[in-house]
Structures are given as structure tokens and as C-alpha cells.
Amino acid sequence: MPEVNIQHLDKIYDGGVQAVYDFNLDIKDGEFIVLVGPSGCGKSTTLRMVAGLEDITKGSLIIDGKDCTKEPPKNRDIAMVFQNYALYGHMTIYENMAFSLTLRKENKEIIHRKVMAAAEILDLKSQLNKKPKQLSGGQRQRVAMGRAIVRNPKVFLFDEPLSNLDAKLRGSMRRELILLHKKLNATIMYVTHDQTEALTLADRIVCMSMGHVQQIGNPIELYEKPANTFVATFIGLPPMNMFEGVIEKGCFKCELFDYPLNEKQTGLLKDYDGKNIILGVRPENITRAGHVKLHITNNENLGMNTLVHGKIGGVKNVVCKFAEWCNYQAGDEIEIGFDPEMMHFFELPTVDEQGKEVPGKAIR
Amino acid sequence: MEKKTPNQIIINHDIMRYKKNKWAQVLAILGLVFNCLYFMLLYAYTDEHFRTITIGFSVILTLIVLLTVFLSSENVKNYNKTYCIVLFVVAAFQILRIFGYPLYGLNHKILTAGYFGFYPTPDQSWVEFIILLVYLLASAACLIGAGVIGIIQSVRLQKHIKKVESGEVDITAVVKAMEAEDEANAVAAKTAAEEALKETEEKITASGNGEV
């Protein structure tokens, strides 16, 4: 039995605005699920519906076999960690961590044992007598996690917990979260707009846009086999380069260049002959052996690799990621090609009845 | 009441490292409240003796007592032994105060201030003397209680911290041991319940077969 079972979840606000459309997800016991997407895509709303902080308009939510669709938050046995930590400034770290158990009128011995165990896991033992303002952002976030851990909930919900931290701290907190997940073997739902967090933390990623689930899969699936143009451009940094063109006689033709396809690709695209499609290539899958002329505009050496920005035909911006250290100057021209095994093809985006753009599906 | 295990005692002592000594603080504040009640009645008297410079001393003394007790209450909350002694000193002073103005007022039959609708005659001075006596004694008792609790708890805490710092007591190990103990107890309880159920089922089966 899955630990959390979400079926056909819809959220429609009072004004009639729909934030989430038909969200379906089965989360296994101990699984780390990351909801990722741009701002306003409905990921936090989904999480808040699971937490019980938002009413579920339609659909059902089952946590460990119990229907929690209409249950108030306190009966759902979940713990949520917020972006702004939500710590009580006048209480010590110990009191903050013990607060939820104190409210439940737990025995003080039990509370102490749970708080000490959580503090041991999170390396907060030396901070327990301090007030939140005396701690760094990372430590405060750990306290917020500790407050969730002491409750020993069925599901942990994290709403962009690392967004307030600087890049270095975020990196170390990510590693700590992975370790924490391994230690507790907890079921976690984690919301972020940061794809690095999503790719590094998740067992499975739910990629969302405009309230719709675009793709659910493990990180490598989303990266290597994006289901549509949205996932292809959202996951990956820098994003995938997209070229619109037409398939003609085993060749991808766009205004800027013609690119011959191999047998496998021709077979895959046989139904699209004469039709417009989108070719997607990740920056790291662009090679310096080919016949597409790239007019370089910028060369960014990042130490371990080089990002080369340029234009094809003076119009289309393209980013290439080369493993080597490059020293191109603005105005240089190079010839590039695409790794045939890593070329992605998509149908053109369409528009649904409500006038919303539907991303183009991957052709496989 | 169930006797506490050594691990439970350690945990109870360890809690003091993160929790304030609220009982001592509350008692000290209560002592302060009784002192306030005392001076509210004391300053209601309007006889000539009290309207001399004595009232100035009295006000200063009262203020010193109030401030000292408040300061001490904040410190005993944090397990400070020194301030427990201060509380004992103030308590002794509160007892000594009985022999000051309250006794003088009783002897001179001047404790006749109106008190919640009661207007005693000079011969009834003893009534208000007793009220003043009760306030001062209650204040002193609370302060002594706060001091005693404060000293006991702070000594316990100091000993515990010494043990933790010397490595004699490892809280993490104690917590883990208690968790293991709880788990073992839960398993034992489950097994016992299962055995009891099995036994009952066997009895029911046997009675069904006419064996009982």
C-alpha cells in the first residue's frame, strides 16, 4: 500500500481560478518526492492541500490507508517545514523543537528524549539553549526540520526550505537533507523551483506547469527523456536549445540550417515527414564537429567547462557547453554539430480550448 | 507512584539544562505579590507617626525589597545559587518587619484603615495586625520556598553537568538505551497480548469441543 495516494486532485479558488488540475500521484513508503516548477505552477498549493492548509476542491487524498481529504491538518499526522522557518523568536531552540509535543501534553521525559534525539541527528545539541536570532539561516532551517522530526510524522512536507539560504549553505543543506532522509527513511514531499535541488534530492520528480503535471519520473528520466518541450527547457542548466523546423527526406530543415538525420531518427520521424516539429539539443550535447555555423557572442570559462553563447544565422541564440577550456572571442565563428544519440524531437505546442498553450509532446 | 529508573533520573536532571526553574521563580514572584498586598494596606494608615520621615524609609525599603526579589526571581530561574541566599535574607527581613510598624500599630491601637468596607475601631487593631502578619509571613514563606527549591535544583544541575562534562553520563547513550528499553517493552507487551489471545481462543475451542 502506498504511504500517500493522491487521486484527481483539483484546486479551484473562490474566484473561480483553478490552481491545480487533476493531480495524481502514488508516493511509496520512504520515497523522496520533489515537486518542481516555475512560480505559480501550483506546486505549493498541492503541498498545502496535502498538509490540509488548503481545502481540496475535488479528488481524494489517502495517507497510509486513511482518507484524509476532509481531515483537519492535526489529524493527518504530517509535519511541514516552511521557507521562512516559522520559529518562535521568544523561545529557545529546545522550546521551539519541543513546542508541538508540549501542546499535545506529552510527558516531559518523552519530549526531552525526542528533542535530544532530533538535536543529535541535526547536530544542534550545542545550540539548544540559544534563541533563533542567535543562529545562522542554515541552523534555523535545521531547527525547523528538528521540530518536524520530533513529531515522528508519517509524511514530511517541505515548502522551499532552502530558498532563504545562500548558494554555499544551500549546497551543504542539500547534502544534509539527503543524509537525513537516509537516516529517517521518511516519506518526504518537497517543493522547490530550483532544478538542482530537484535533481539531487529526489527519488522521483513531479514537474508542474500552469497547474498541470507535465511529467513524473526519476531525475535521469526527466533529464534524458523529457516528456514535452516544457520539461525539456525547464530541467537542465543552461536550458535545452530548441529549433523549429520541418522534416523533409531524412533531413531536419529550419530557416537557419539543414541537419541530416540518421536512420534511427528517420525511422522515428517517418510519420512527421513534411510536418513542422521541434528539435531540442542540450548545450552539453553540442559538438565542435559539424556544419552548422555559430557566430560566437560570449565565452564563459567556468573552470571545469566552458559556456559558449552564440547565434546561428545571426538570429537564433544558442548555448554550447564544452568540457574543455575555450578561449573564443566575440565575433569568432565555429562549426557545430549535435550528438545524434542525444537529439530530442517534439511536436509543436498547441493551444487548448481555454486558450492555454500546451507544450509539444516528445516524439519517441 | 512508580519508582524512577536511573535513566529516567538522568533524563529528569538533563531537562534542567534546557528548562528554567519555573517553580522557584513563581514562588519568588508570589512572595513579591504578598509584599505588595502588605504595603498597600500599610500605606493606608494615616496616623501621625507614619506621616513623618518614617514613611520615606518605609517606601525605600519596600522598593528595595521589590527590586531585589524581582532580580532574584530572574536569577533563581536560571539556577543561580547566590540569589537563593539573597531570597533567604529578604525572607528574614520580611519576618523582622513584623516587629516594626505592624507591632507598633497594634500596641498603639492605630491600625484602623478602611479595608474592603471594613472600618475597625482602635480596639479592633488586632484584625489588621493579623492581616499584615499573614502577608509578611506568606511573603517570607514563599521566598524561603523559592530559595530552597532554587538551591536543591541548582545543586542537582551542577552535579549533572559535571557528570556530563566528565563523560560519566552520556545523554545520547541514555536516550538510545531508553528507546531500546521502550521497544523491548512494546514487543513484550505485544507478545503477552498475543499469548493471552491465543490462550483464550484455545479455551473457547476446547469448550466448543466439550472438553471443559
PDB file of N, CA, C and O in Angstrom, chain A residues 92 94-95 102 108-110 112-114 116-117 120 125 128-129, chain B residues 4 8 11-12 14-15 17-19 170-172 175 178-179 182:
ATOM      1  N   THR A  92      13.549  29.347  23.222  1.00  0.00           N
ATOM      2  CA  THR A  92      14.869  28.790  22.892  1.00  0.00           C
ATOM      3  C   THR A  92      14.679  27.720  21.816  1.00  0.00           C
ATOM      4  O   THR A  92      13.547  27.322  21.519  1.00  0.00           O
ATOM      5  N   TYR A  94      15.438  24.647  22.087  1.00  0.00           N
ATOM      6  CA  TYR A  94      14.856  23.476  22.750  1.00  0.00           C
ATOM      7  C   TYR A  94      13.334  23.625  22.822  1.00  0.00           C
ATOM      8  O   TYR A  94      12.584  22.714  22.461  1.00  0.00           O
ATOM      9  N   GLU A  95      12.901  24.799  23.259  1.00  0.00           N
ATOM     10  CA  GLU A  95      11.449  25.019  23.408  1.00  0.00           C
ATOM     11  C   GLU A  95      10.746  25.005  22.054  1.00  0.00           C
ATOM     12  O   GLU A  95       9.634  24.506  21.938  1.00  0.00           O
ATOM     13  N   THR A 102       4.679  19.681  23.460  1.00  0.00           N
ATOM     14  CA  THR A 102       4.152  20.318  24.670  1.00  0.00           C
ATOM     15  C   THR A 102       2.660  20.598  24.492  1.00  0.00           C
ATOM     16  O   THR A 102       1.867  20.395  25.420  1.00  0.00           O
ATOM     17  N   LYS A 108       7.076  15.048  29.858  1.00  0.00           N
ATOM     18  CA  LYS A 108       8.272  15.869  29.617  1.00  0.00           C
ATOM     19  C   LYS A 108       9.530  15.023  29.381  1.00  0.00           C
ATOM     20  O   LYS A 108      10.432  15.449  28.667  1.00  0.00           O
ATOM     21  N   GLU A 109       9.546  13.812  29.948  1.00  0.00           N
ATOM     22  CA  GLU A 109      10.684  12.904  29.707  1.00  0.00           C
ATOM     23  C   GLU A 109      10.731  12.492  28.237  1.00  0.00           C
ATOM     24  O   GLU A 109      11.776  12.508  27.609  1.00  0.00           O
ATOM     25  N   ILE A 110       9.554  12.138  27.728  1.00  0.00           N
ATOM     26  CA  ILE A 110       9.454  11.720  26.314  1.00  0.00           C
ATOM     27  C   ILE A 110       9.855  12.886  25.423  1.00  0.00           C
ATOM     28  O   ILE A 110      10.606  12.709  24.455  1.00  0.00           O
ATOM     29  N   HIS A 112      11.798  15.341  26.102  1.00  0.00           N
ATOM     30  CA  HIS A 112      13.240  15.569  26.176  1.00  0.00           C
ATOM     31  C   HIS A 112      13.996  14.533  25.339  1.00  0.00           C
ATOM     32  O   HIS A 112      14.918  14.893  24.598  1.00  0.00           O
ATOM     33  N   ARG A 113      13.577  13.304  25.438  1.00  0.00           N
ATOM     34  CA  ARG A 113      14.258  12.263  24.670  1.00  0.00           C
ATOM     35  C   ARG A 113      14.133  12.514  23.171  1.00  0.00           C
ATOM     36  O   ARG A 113      15.100  12.378  22.416  1.00  0.00           O
ATOM     37  N   LYS A 114      12.936  12.904  22.741  1.00  0.00           N
ATOM     38  CA  LYS A 114      12.730  13.138  21.305  1.00  0.00           C
ATOM     39  C   LYS A 114      13.533  14.340  20.824  1.00  0.00           C
ATOM     40  O   LYS A 114      14.119  14.322  19.745  1.00  0.00           O
ATOM     41  N   MET A 116      16.268  15.565  22.181  1.00  0.00           N
ATOM     42  CA  MET A 116      17.699  15.258  22.196  1.00  0.00           C
ATOM     43  C   MET A 116      18.075  14.360  21.018  1.00  0.00           C
ATOM     44  O   MET A 116      19.133  14.541  20.410  1.00  0.00           O
ATOM     45  N   ALA A 117      17.191  13.426  20.692  1.00  0.00           N
ATOM     46  CA  ALA A 117      17.476  12.535  19.557  1.00  0.00           C
ATOM     47  C   ALA A 117      17.505  13.340  18.254  1.00  0.00           C
ATOM     48  O   ALA A 117      18.408  13.161  17.424  1.00  0.00           O
ATOM     49  N   GLU A 120      20.580  15.507  18.091  1.00  0.00           N
ATOM     50  CA  GLU A 120      21.751  14.679  17.772  1.00  0.00           C
ATOM     51  C   GLU A 120      21.830  14.465  16.250  1.00  0.00           C
ATOM     52  O   GLU A 120      22.887  14.659  15.648  1.00  0.00           O
ATOM     53  N   LYS A 125      22.905  20.031  19.216  1.00  0.00           N
ATOM     54  CA  LYS A 125      22.928  19.878  20.678  1.00  0.00           C
ATOM     55  C   LYS A 125      23.528  21.086  21.391  1.00  0.00           C
ATOM     56  O   LYS A 125      23.075  21.461  22.467  1.00  0.00           O
ATOM     57  N   LEU A 128      20.933  24.314  21.761  1.00  0.00           N
ATOM     58  CA  LEU A 128      19.580  24.171  22.304  1.00  0.00           C
ATOM     59  C   LEU A 128      19.156  25.291  23.250  1.00  0.00           C
ATOM     60  O   LEU A 128      17.959  25.553  23.386  1.00  0.00           O
ATOM     61  N   ASN A 129      20.119  25.930  23.896  1.00  0.00           N
ATOM     62  CA  ASN A 129      19.736  27.000  24.825  1.00  0.00           C
ATOM     63  C   ASN A 129      19.704  28.375  24.176  1.00  0.00           C
ATOM     64  O   ASN A 129      19.434  29.372  24.841  1.00  0.00           O
TER      65      ASN A 129
ATOM     66  N   LYS B   4      11.343   5.775  39.795  1.00  0.00           N
ATOM     67  CA  LYS B   4      12.024   6.116  38.548  1.00  0.00           C
ATOM     68  C   LYS B   4      13.290   5.293  38.374  1.00  0.00           C
ATOM     69  O   LYS B   4      14.011   5.022  39.340  1.00  0.00           O
ATOM     70  N   GLN B   8      15.809   7.369  33.863  1.00  0.00           N
ATOM     71  CA  GLN B   8      14.771   8.417  33.964  1.00  0.00           C
ATOM     72  C   GLN B   8      15.260   9.569  34.839  1.00  0.00           C
ATOM     73  O   GLN B   8      14.992  10.733  34.533  1.00  0.00           O
ATOM     74  N   ILE B  11      17.571  11.653  32.816  1.00  0.00           N
ATOM     75  CA  ILE B  11      16.815  12.481  31.858  1.00  0.00           C
ATOM     76  C   ILE B  11      16.167  13.659  32.586  1.00  0.00           C
ATOM     77  O   ILE B  11      16.205  14.798  32.108  1.00  0.00           O
ATOM     78  N   ASN B  12      15.590  13.376  33.763  1.00  0.00           N
ATOM     79  CA  ASN B  12      14.953  14.463  34.533  1.00  0.00           C
ATOM     80  C   ASN B  12      15.949  15.547  34.915  1.00  0.00           C
ATOM     81  O   ASN B  12      15.621  16.730  34.901  1.00  0.00           O
ATOM     82  N   ASP B  14      18.695  16.117  33.223  1.00  0.00           N
ATOM     83  CA  ASP B  14      19.157  16.740  31.977  1.00  0.00           C
ATOM     84  C   ASP B  14      18.169  17.792  31.475  1.00  0.00           C
ATOM     85  O   ASP B  14      18.580  18.772  30.840  1.00  0.00           O
ATOM     86  N   ILE B  15      16.887  17.575  31.759  1.00  0.00           N
ATOM     87  CA  ILE B  15      15.873  18.544  31.330  1.00  0.00           C
ATOM     88  C   ILE B  15      16.196  19.930  31.896  1.00  0.00           C
ATOM     89  O   ILE B  15      15.979  20.947  31.242  1.00  0.00           O
ATOM     90  N   ARG B  17      18.860  21.370  32.134  1.00  0.00           N
ATOM     91  CA  ARG B  17      19.836  22.120  31.328  1.00  0.00           C
ATOM     92  C   ARG B  17      19.126  23.033  30.324  1.00  0.00           C
ATOM     93  O   ARG B  17      19.681  24.004  29.846  1.00  0.00           O
ATOM     94  N   TYR B  18      17.907  22.667  29.949  1.00  0.00           N
ATOM     95  CA  TYR B  18      17.208  23.412  28.902  1.00  0.00           C
ATOM     96  C   TYR B  18      15.919  24.068  29.382  1.00  0.00           C
ATOM     97  O   TYR B  18      15.294  24.811  28.641  1.00  0.00           O
ATOM     98  N   LYS B  19      15.510  23.759  30.596  1.00  0.00           N
ATOM     99  CA  LYS B  19      14.272  24.345  31.128  1.00  0.00           C
ATOM    100  C   LYS B  19      14.622  25.252  32.300  1.00  0.00           C
ATOM    101  O   LYS B  19      15.528  24.944  33.081  1.00  0.00           O
ATOM    102  N   ASP B 170      26.455   9.861  29.416  1.00  0.00           N
ATOM    103  CA  ASP B 170      26.322  10.209  28.006  1.00  0.00           C
ATOM    104  C   ASP B 170      24.824  10.241  27.671  1.00  0.00           C
ATOM    105  O   ASP B 170      24.171   9.201  27.622  1.00  0.00           O
ATOM    106  N   ILE B 171      24.328  11.454  27.468  1.00  0.00           N
ATOM    107  CA  ILE B 171      22.875  11.618  27.262  1.00  0.00           C
ATOM    108  C   ILE B 171      22.399  10.869  26.016  1.00  0.00           C
ATOM    109  O   ILE B 171      21.344  10.232  26.032  1.00  0.00           O
ATOM    110  N   THR B 172      23.206  10.939  24.951  1.00  0.00           N
ATOM    111  CA  THR B 172      22.803  10.250  23.713  1.00  0.00           C
ATOM    112  C   THR B 172      22.640   8.757  23.983  1.00  0.00           C
ATOM    113  O   THR B 172      21.663   8.143  23.538  1.00  0.00           O
ATOM    114  N   VAL B 175      19.505   8.164  26.047  1.00  0.00           N
ATOM    115  CA  VAL B 175      18.291   8.272  25.218  1.00  0.00           C
ATOM    116  C   VAL B 175      18.126   7.006  24.382  1.00  0.00           C
ATOM    117  O   VAL B 175      17.031   6.444  24.295  1.00  0.00           O
ATOM    118  N   MET B 178      17.060   4.082  26.507  1.00  0.00           N
ATOM    119  CA  MET B 178      15.637   4.168  26.882  1.00  0.00           C
ATOM    120  C   MET B 178      14.733   3.811  25.716  1.00  0.00           C
ATOM    121  O   MET B 178      13.694   3.179  25.896  1.00  0.00           O
ATOM    122  N   GLU B 179      15.156   4.237  24.510  1.00  0.00           N
ATOM    123  CA  GLU B 179      14.358   3.885  23.330  1.00  0.00           C
ATOM    124  C   GLU B 179      14.346   2.373  23.124  1.00  0.00           C
ATOM    125  O   GLU B 179      13.302   1.785  22.821  1.00  0.00           O
ATOM    126  N   ASP B 182      12.098   0.853  25.653  1.00  0.00           N
ATOM    127  CA  ASP B 182      10.689   1.046  25.264  1.00  0.00           C
ATOM    128  C   ASP B 182      10.278   0.043  24.186  1.00  0.00           C
ATOM    129  O   ASP B 182       9.198  -0.524  24.239  1.00  0.00           O
TER     130      ASP B 182
END
